[in-house]
C-alpha cells in the first residue's frame, strides 16, 4: 500500500495522546482518552504512554502474526496491561484507554478493525458515497451527560469542571454491556470491535481518522466524507489537520460547535492499496 499520515497534538505544550504507525501492509491509529485535570486514573504512566505502547505492539504484531485483527488487539491489550499491572491500579475505572483502528492488506483482501469512535472511511471504486465505519456507542451514551458541558463556553473554569464530571460519569459505562467499549485493561473489549474485509482491488483508498481529524464532518458539518477523502488524496493529511485548526480557531469558546475540547489531538492517514503505475 501507499500510506501517508500526519498527527498533531492539540497544543505544542501537551503530549500527543493519538498514535499512528504504518508499514507497507498495515496501518494502526489510536486515540487515547484523556484524563481531565484533577481526575484520578490509577496509572502513573498516562494516556499518551498507553496509546504509544499499545500502538507499537499492534504494528509489530501486524508484521509478524497471521492471527485475526481481533486476536492481535486482545493480545496487545493483555501485553500492555502486563507492563504496568504491578505498579498501577489497572482496574481503576479511569485507567488509560484508547480507540483503535487497524487496517491490514493480506493477499487480495483489506481487513479492518474499528474499536470506539475513531473513523475508517473506505473509498469504494465506482461508488459515490464512501463507506464509513465507526462505533458511536460512546457518543450515544454521552448524549445523556453532555448537556451541562455543552451549555458552557470552552476554556472557562466551569467548562473544565463540567468536562471532568462528564468524563467521570462516562466511566461507569466503559467496557460494560449496554455502555461502550474501548481498549484499556480488559482484552475482551477486542471482541466488541467492528471488523470486516473488502477486496483490495475495489478500494481506491482508506482514510483513518481520530475524532480530532473527523470533526470537519461529524461535529462541524463543514465537509462531507467525500471532501475529506479528496483533501487527503490531493493535499495530504497535514492539510486536513490545518483545516481542522482553522475551524477550531474560528470558534475557540465552542459557541458555534459545543465540544469537550476546544482543540483536540488530530491524526489522519490515507492508505491506497492500488499502486499507481510508474
Ligand atoms: Zn500505568
mmCIF file of C-alpha atoms and ligand atoms in Angstrom:
data_model
loop_
_atom_site.group_PDB
_atom_site.id
_atom_site.type_symbol
_atom_site.label_atom_id
_atom_site.label_comp_id
_atom_site.label_asym_id
_atom_site.label_seq_id
_atom_site.Cartn_x
_atom_site.Cartn_y
_atom_site.Cartn_z
ATOM 1 C CA UNK A 1 0.000 0.000 0.000
ATOM 2 C CA UNK A 2 0.972 3.605 -0.337
ATOM 3 C CA UNK A 3 0.455 5.267 3.066
ATOM 4 C CA UNK A 4 0.711 8.915 4.083
ATOM 5 C CA UNK A 5 -0.100 10.211 7.544
ATOM 6 C CA UNK A 6 0.129 13.174 9.900
ATOM 7 C CA UNK A 7 -0.588 13.711 13.574
ATOM 8 C CA UNK A 8 -0.560 16.835 15.737
ATOM 9 C CA UNK A 9 -1.234 17.429 19.447
ATOM 10 C CA UNK A 10 -3.967 19.867 20.448
ATOM 11 C CA UNK A 11 -1.273 22.255 21.645
ATOM 12 C CA UNK A 12 2.533 22.200 21.476
ATOM 13 C CA UNK A 13 2.925 22.049 25.266
ATOM 14 C CA UNK A 14 0.838 18.903 25.748
ATOM 15 C CA UNK A 15 1.736 15.318 24.838
ATOM 16 C CA UNK A 16 0.006 13.884 21.784
ATOM 17 C CA UNK A 17 -2.383 11.191 23.037
ATOM 18 C CA UNK A 18 -3.016 9.975 19.482
ATOM 19 C CA UNK A 19 -0.668 7.377 17.969
ATOM 20 C CA UNK A 20 -0.284 6.413 14.352
ATOM 21 C CA UNK A 21 2.080 3.981 12.626
ATOM 22 C CA UNK A 22 2.290 2.158 9.319
ATOM 23 C CA UNK A 23 4.170 -0.498 7.374
ATOM 24 C CA UNK A 24 3.699 -1.230 3.655
ATOM 25 C CA UNK A 25 0.916 -3.676 4.595
ATOM 26 C CA UNK A 26 -0.674 -2.261 7.748
ATOM 27 C CA UNK A 27 -1.789 0.937 9.476
ATOM 28 C CA UNK A 28 -2.807 1.496 13.105
ATOM 29 C CA UNK A 29 -4.349 4.610 14.617
ATOM 30 C CA UNK A 30 -5.164 5.051 18.301
ATOM 31 C CA UNK A 31 -6.748 7.962 20.148
ATOM 32 C CA UNK A 32 -6.025 7.901 23.852
ATOM 33 C CA UNK A 33 -8.892 9.031 26.079
ATOM 34 C CA UNK A 34 -7.731 11.954 28.166
ATOM 35 C CA UNK A 35 -7.698 12.123 31.922
ATOM 36 C CA UNK A 36 -9.045 15.609 32.697
ATOM 37 C CA UNK A 37 -7.151 17.835 35.128
ATOM 38 C CA UNK A 38 -7.965 16.893 38.705
ATOM 39 C CA UNK A 39 -9.198 13.404 37.780
ATOM 40 C CA UNK A 40 -7.687 10.155 39.083
ATOM 41 C CA UNK A 41 -6.657 7.332 36.725
ATOM 42 C CA UNK A 42 -4.812 4.847 38.954
ATOM 43 C CA UNK A 43 -1.904 4.933 36.461
ATOM 44 C CA UNK A 44 1.398 6.807 36.765
ATOM 45 C CA UNK A 45 2.227 6.384 33.058
ATOM 46 C CA UNK A 46 -0.563 8.360 31.466
ATOM 47 C CA UNK A 47 -2.720 8.225 28.382
ATOM 48 C CA UNK A 48 -0.014 9.092 25.821
ATOM 49 C CA UNK A 49 2.125 6.218 27.139
ATOM 50 C CA UNK A 50 -0.824 3.833 26.874
ATOM 51 C CA UNK A 51 -1.650 4.761 23.254
ATOM 52 C CA UNK A 52 2.021 4.686 22.217
ATOM 53 C CA UNK A 53 2.704 1.356 23.933
ATOM 54 C CA UNK A 54 -0.398 -0.457 22.686
ATOM 55 C CA UNK A 55 0.010 1.046 19.204
ATOM 56 C CA UNK A 56 3.652 -0.084 18.958
ATOM 57 C CA UNK A 57 2.665 -3.611 19.971
ATOM 58 C CA UNK A 58 -0.140 -3.706 17.416
ATOM 59 C CA UNK A 59 2.002 -2.556 14.482
ATOM 60 C CA UNK A 60 4.715 -5.064 15.464
ATOM 61 C CA UNK A 61 2.197 -7.920 15.685
ATOM 62 C CA UNK A 62 0.657 -6.961 12.343
ATOM 63 C CA UNK A 63 4.021 -7.560 10.668
ATOM 64 C CA UNK A 64 4.599 -10.884 12.440
ATOM 65 C CA UNK A 65 1.291 -12.576 13.204
ATOM 66 C CA UNK A 66 -1.230 -14.193 10.881
ATOM 67 C CA UNK A 67 -3.834 -14.058 13.660
ATOM 68 C CA UNK A 68 -7.080 -12.182 13.223
ATOM 69 C CA UNK A 69 -7.139 -8.456 13.973
ATOM 70 C CA UNK A 70 -9.376 -9.178 16.968
ATOM 71 C CA UNK A 71 -6.827 -11.661 18.358
ATOM 72 C CA UNK A 72 -3.954 -9.251 17.759
ATOM 73 C CA UNK A 73 -5.818 -6.474 19.590
ATOM 74 C CA UNK A 74 -6.723 -8.737 22.523
ATOM 75 C CA UNK A 75 -3.084 -9.863 22.813
ATOM 76 C CA UNK A 76 -1.906 -6.252 22.589
ATOM 77 C CA UNK A 77 -4.229 -5.115 25.382
ATOM 78 C CA UNK A 78 -3.087 -8.030 27.537
ATOM 79 C CA UNK A 79 0.616 -7.331 26.902
ATOM 80 C CA UNK A 80 0.257 -3.596 27.553
ATOM 81 C CA UNK A 81 -1.654 -4.217 30.782
ATOM 82 C CA UNK A 82 1.071 -6.630 31.957
ATOM 83 C CA UNK A 83 3.617 -3.816 31.646
ATOM 84 C CA UNK A 84 2.002 -1.843 34.459
ATOM 85 C CA UNK A 85 -0.325 -4.090 36.448
ATOM 86 C CA UNK A 86 2.320 -4.407 39.175
ATOM 87 C CA UNK A 87 2.808 -0.626 39.539
ATOM 88 C CA UNK A 88 -0.622 0.751 38.738
ATOM 89 C CA UNK A 89 -4.262 0.069 39.554
ATOM 90 C CA UNK A 90 -5.253 -1.196 36.102
ATOM 91 C CA UNK A 91 -8.785 -1.929 37.298
ATOM 92 C CA UNK A 92 -9.361 1.729 38.157
ATOM 93 C CA UNK A 93 -12.395 2.960 36.163
ATOM 94 C CA UNK A 94 -10.240 5.815 34.831
ATOM 95 C CA UNK A 95 -7.330 3.597 33.751
ATOM 96 C CA UNK A 96 -5.872 4.896 30.439
ATOM 97 C CA UNK A 97 -7.796 3.813 27.362
ATOM 98 C CA UNK A 98 -7.752 4.318 23.613
ATOM 99 C CA UNK A 99 -9.785 3.909 20.465
ATOM 100 C CA UNK A 100 -8.215 1.620 17.846
ATOM 101 C CA UNK A 101 -8.376 1.424 14.060
ATOM 102 C CA UNK A 102 -6.352 -1.299 12.318
ATOM 103 C CA UNK A 103 -6.028 -1.905 8.603
ATOM 104 C CA UNK A 104 -4.132 -4.821 7.048
ATOM 105 C CA UNK A 105 -3.554 -5.926 3.487
ATOM 106 C CA UNK A 106 -3.476 -9.713 3.280
ATOM 107 C CA UNK A 107 -3.288 -11.106 -0.235
ATOM 108 C CA UNK A 108 -6.296 -9.832 -2.152
ATOM 109 C CA UNK A 109 -8.132 -8.512 0.900
ATOM 110 C CA UNK A 110 -8.095 -5.408 3.002
ATOM 111 C CA UNK A 111 -9.050 -6.289 6.579
ATOM 112 C CA UNK A 112 -10.162 -3.709 9.121
ATOM 113 C CA UNK A 113 -10.991 -3.361 12.800
ATOM 114 C CA UNK A 114 -12.576 -0.316 14.444
ATOM 115 C CA UNK A 115 -12.996 -0.022 18.223
ATOM 116 C CA UNK A 116 -14.757 3.092 19.579
ATOM 117 C CA UNK A 117 -15.158 6.438 17.875
ATOM 118 C CA UNK A 118 -12.199 6.803 15.557
ATOM 119 C CA UNK A 119 -13.323 6.597 11.935
ATOM 120 C CA UNK A 120 -12.418 4.435 8.946
ATOM 121 C CA UNK A 121 -13.577 5.780 5.582
ATOM 122 C CA UNK A 122 -13.359 3.460 2.564
ATOM 123 C CA UNK A 123 -13.406 4.958 -0.915
ATOM 124 C CA UNK A 124 -15.010 2.159 -2.916
ATOM 125 C CA UNK A 125 -14.315 2.256 -6.654
ATOM 126 C CA UNK A 126 -17.469 3.009 -8.644
ATOM 127 C CA UNK A 127 -19.478 4.106 -5.577
ATOM 128 C CA UNK A 128 -20.119 7.785 -4.905
ATOM 129 C CA UNK A 129 -20.844 7.595 -1.194
ATOM 130 C CA UNK A 130 -17.838 6.413 0.861
ATOM 131 C CA UNK A 131 -18.296 3.549 3.303
ATOM 132 C CA UNK A 132 -17.891 4.888 6.865
ATOM 133 C CA UNK A 133 -17.104 2.566 9.767
ATOM 134 C CA UNK A 134 -17.196 3.932 13.307
ATOM 135 C CA UNK A 135 -18.679 2.794 16.590
ATOM 136 C CA UNK A 136 -20.823 5.560 18.056
ATOM 137 C CA UNK A 137 -21.861 3.767 21.247
ATOM 138 C CA UNK A 138 -19.792 6.227 23.324
ATOM 139 C CA UNK A 139 -21.487 9.162 21.625
ATOM 140 C CA UNK A 140 -24.914 7.665 22.256
ATOM 141 C CA UNK A 141 -24.194 7.160 25.968
ATOM 142 C CA UNK A 142 -22.555 10.605 26.119
ATOM 143 C CA UNK A 143 -25.723 12.394 24.979
ATOM 144 C CA UNK A 144 -27.186 11.679 28.415
ATOM 145 C CA UNK A 145 -24.420 13.612 30.166
ATOM 146 C CA UNK A 146 -23.126 16.354 27.917
ATOM 147 C CA UNK A 147 -25.910 18.947 28.135
ATOM 148 C CA UNK A 148 -24.347 20.829 31.075
ATOM 149 C CA UNK A 149 -20.895 20.840 29.488
ATOM 150 C CA UNK A 150 -22.150 21.959 26.082
ATOM 151 C CA UNK A 151 -24.040 24.896 27.589
ATOM 152 C CA UNK A 152 -20.771 26.390 28.928
ATOM 153 C CA UNK A 153 -18.101 28.117 26.849
ATOM 154 C CA UNK A 154 -14.828 26.220 26.326
ATOM 155 C CA UNK A 155 -11.822 27.477 28.242
ATOM 156 C CA UNK A 156 -13.753 28.593 31.331
ATOM 157 C CA UNK A 157 -13.217 27.025 34.778
ATOM 158 C CA UNK A 158 -16.893 25.948 34.774
ATOM 159 C CA UNK A 159 -16.387 24.129 31.471
ATOM 160 C CA UNK A 160 -13.260 22.399 32.800
ATOM 161 C CA UNK A 161 -15.246 21.207 35.834
ATOM 162 C CA UNK A 162 -18.150 20.086 33.621
ATOM 163 C CA UNK A 163 -15.757 18.144 31.365
ATOM 164 C CA UNK A 164 -14.331 16.371 34.415
ATOM 165 C CA UNK A 165 -17.835 15.487 35.614
ATOM 166 C CA UNK A 166 -18.755 14.261 32.136
ATOM 167 C CA UNK A 167 -15.688 12.017 31.848
ATOM 168 C CA UNK A 168 -16.224 10.609 35.332
ATOM 169 C CA UNK A 169 -19.927 9.908 34.624
ATOM 170 C CA UNK A 170 -18.941 8.093 31.417
ATOM 171 C CA UNK A 171 -16.546 5.817 33.290
ATOM 172 C CA UNK A 172 -19.471 3.921 34.788
ATOM 173 C CA UNK A 173 -20.448 2.815 31.259
ATOM 174 C CA UNK A 174 -16.969 1.966 29.983
ATOM 175 C CA UNK A 175 -16.356 -1.640 28.879
ATOM 176 C CA UNK A 176 -19.777 -2.771 30.083
ATOM 177 C CA UNK A 177 -22.668 -4.311 28.191
ATOM 178 C CA UNK A 178 -25.109 -1.563 27.321
ATOM 179 C CA UNK A 179 -22.309 1.017 27.523
ATOM 180 C CA UNK A 180 -19.349 1.473 25.195
ATOM 181 C CA UNK A 181 -16.081 -0.384 24.594
ATOM 182 C CA UNK A 182 -12.511 0.897 24.317
ATOM 183 C CA UNK A 183 -9.031 -0.612 24.611
ATOM 184 C CA UNK A 184 -7.929 -0.386 28.254
ATOM 185 C CA UNK A 185 -7.030 -3.281 30.562
ATOM 186 C CA UNK A 186 -9.723 -5.808 29.505
ATOM 187 C CA UNK A 187 -8.758 -7.917 26.427
ATOM 188 C CA UNK A 188 -12.441 -8.835 25.970
ATOM 189 C CA UNK A 189 -13.009 -5.325 24.608
ATOM 190 C CA UNK A 190 -11.387 -6.521 21.353
ATOM 191 C CA UNK A 191 -14.393 -8.742 20.692
ATOM 192 C CA UNK A 192 -16.613 -5.672 20.671
ATOM 193 C CA UNK A 193 -14.751 -4.078 17.757
ATOM 194 C CA UNK A 194 -16.342 -3.725 14.324
ATOM 195 C CA UNK A 195 -14.414 -5.897 11.861
ATOM 196 C CA UNK A 196 -14.606 -6.821 8.210
ATOM 197 C CA UNK A 197 -12.738 -7.395 4.966
ATOM 198 C CA UNK A 198 -13.150 -5.974 1.488
ATOM 199 C CA UNK A 199 -11.441 -6.933 -1.791
ATOM 200 C CA UNK A 200 -8.398 -4.656 -2.054
ATOM 201 C CA UNK A 201 -8.919 -4.089 -5.776
ATOM 202 C CA UNK A 202 -12.300 -2.490 -5.065
ATOM 203 C CA UNK A 203 -10.840 0.140 -2.727
ATOM 204 C CA UNK A 204 -9.295 3.302 -4.118
ATOM 205 C CA UNK A 205 -8.191 4.496 -0.693
ATOM 206 C CA UNK A 206 -8.867 4.091 3.023
ATOM 207 C CA UNK A 207 -8.757 7.018 5.457
ATOM 208 C CA UNK A 208 -8.122 6.506 9.174
ATOM 209 C CA UNK A 209 -9.119 9.471 11.346
ATOM 210 C CA UNK A 210 -9.051 10.199 15.068
ATOM 211 C CA UNK A 211 -12.124 12.148 16.195
ATOM 212 C CA UNK A 212 -9.933 15.276 16.250
ATOM 213 C CA UNK A 213 -9.500 14.860 12.476
ATOM 214 C CA UNK A 214 -13.047 13.726 11.662
ATOM 215 C CA UNK A 215 -14.505 16.901 13.266
ATOM 216 C CA UNK A 216 -14.971 18.793 9.972
ATOM 217 C CA UNK A 217 -17.610 16.194 9.038
ATOM 218 C CA UNK A 218 -19.162 14.756 12.179
ATOM 219 C CA UNK A 219 -19.054 17.764 14.543
ATOM 220 C CA UNK A 220 -18.578 20.934 12.476
ATOM 221 C CA UNK A 221 -20.576 19.804 9.416
ATOM 222 C CA UNK A 222 -18.225 21.812 7.201
ATOM 223 C CA UNK A 223 -17.328 18.947 4.863
ATOM 224 C CA UNK A 224 -18.561 15.599 3.583
ATOM 225 C CA UNK A 225 -16.623 12.341 3.848
ATOM 226 C CA UNK A 226 -16.062 12.579 0.084
ATOM 227 C CA UNK A 227 -14.500 16.032 0.503
ATOM 228 C CA UNK A 228 -12.236 14.734 3.296
ATOM 229 C CA UNK A 229 -11.068 11.885 1.042
ATOM 230 C CA UNK A 230 -10.353 14.419 -1.715
ATOM 231 C CA UNK A 231 -8.365 16.696 0.626
ATOM 232 C CA UNK A 232 -6.319 13.703 1.826
ATOM 233 C CA UNK A 233 -5.666 12.441 -1.717
ATOM 234 C CA UNK A 234 -4.908 15.807 -3.282
ATOM 235 C CA UNK A 235 -3.238 17.785 -0.498
ATOM 236 C CA UNK A 236 -2.284 15.221 2.142
ATOM 237 C CA UNK A 237 -3.147 14.593 5.803
ATOM 238 C CA UNK A 238 -1.379 17.769 7.025
ATOM 239 C CA UNK A 239 -3.758 19.938 5.024
ATOM 240 C CA UNK A 240 -6.785 18.249 6.614
ATOM 241 C CA UNK A 241 -5.352 18.957 10.081
ATOM 242 C CA UNK A 242 -4.616 22.553 9.076
ATOM 243 C CA UNK A 243 -8.273 22.980 8.109
ATOM 244 C CA UNK A 244 -9.357 21.469 11.450
ATOM 245 C CA UNK A 245 -7.210 24.036 13.299
ATOM 246 C CA UNK A 246 -8.667 26.894 11.234
ATOM 247 C CA UNK A 247 -12.183 25.791 12.190
ATOM 248 C CA UNK A 248 -11.263 25.377 15.886
ATOM 249 C CA UNK A 249 -9.599 28.827 15.962
ATOM 250 C CA UNK A 250 -12.724 30.353 14.411
ATOM 251 C CA UNK A 251 -14.763 29.125 17.423
ATOM 252 C CA UNK A 252 -12.375 28.940 20.393
ATOM 253 C CA UNK A 253 -15.134 29.154 23.014
ATOM 254 C CA UNK A 254 -17.206 26.362 21.467
ATOM 255 C CA UNK A 255 -20.240 28.594 20.880
ATOM 256 C CA UNK A 256 -20.929 27.518 17.303
ATOM 257 C CA UNK A 257 -19.851 23.924 17.857
ATOM 258 C CA UNK A 258 -20.131 22.932 21.567
ATOM 259 C CA UNK A 259 -17.452 20.352 22.322
ATOM 260 C CA UNK A 260 -15.497 18.842 25.194
ATOM 261 C CA UNK A 261 -12.163 20.025 23.853
ATOM 262 C CA UNK A 262 -11.819 23.344 22.010
ATOM 263 C CA UNK A 263 -8.714 21.855 20.355
ATOM 264 C CA UNK A 264 -8.057 18.131 20.120
ATOM 265 C CA UNK A 265 -5.172 15.905 19.083
ATOM 266 C CA UNK A 266 -5.729 15.176 15.396
ATOM 267 C CA UNK A 267 -4.433 12.294 13.282
ATOM 268 C CA UNK A 268 -5.148 11.209 9.732
ATOM 269 C CA UNK A 269 -3.776 8.529 7.427
ATOM 270 C CA UNK A 270 -4.571 7.681 3.828
ATOM 271 C CA UNK A 271 -3.740 4.202 2.540
ATOM 272 C CA UNK A 272 -4.071 3.343 -1.132
ATOM 273 C CA UNK A 273 -3.978 -0.373 -1.927
ATOM 274 C CA UNK A 274 -3.586 0.310 -5.653
ATOM 275 C CA UNK A 275 -0.107 1.480 -6.544
ATOM 276 C CA UNK A 276 -0.032 3.990 -9.385
ATOM 277 C CA UNK A 277 1.944 2.609 -12.352
ATOM 278 C CA UNK A 278 5.250 4.390 -12.789
HETATM 279 ZN ZN1 LIG B 1 0.397 2.705 34.451
#
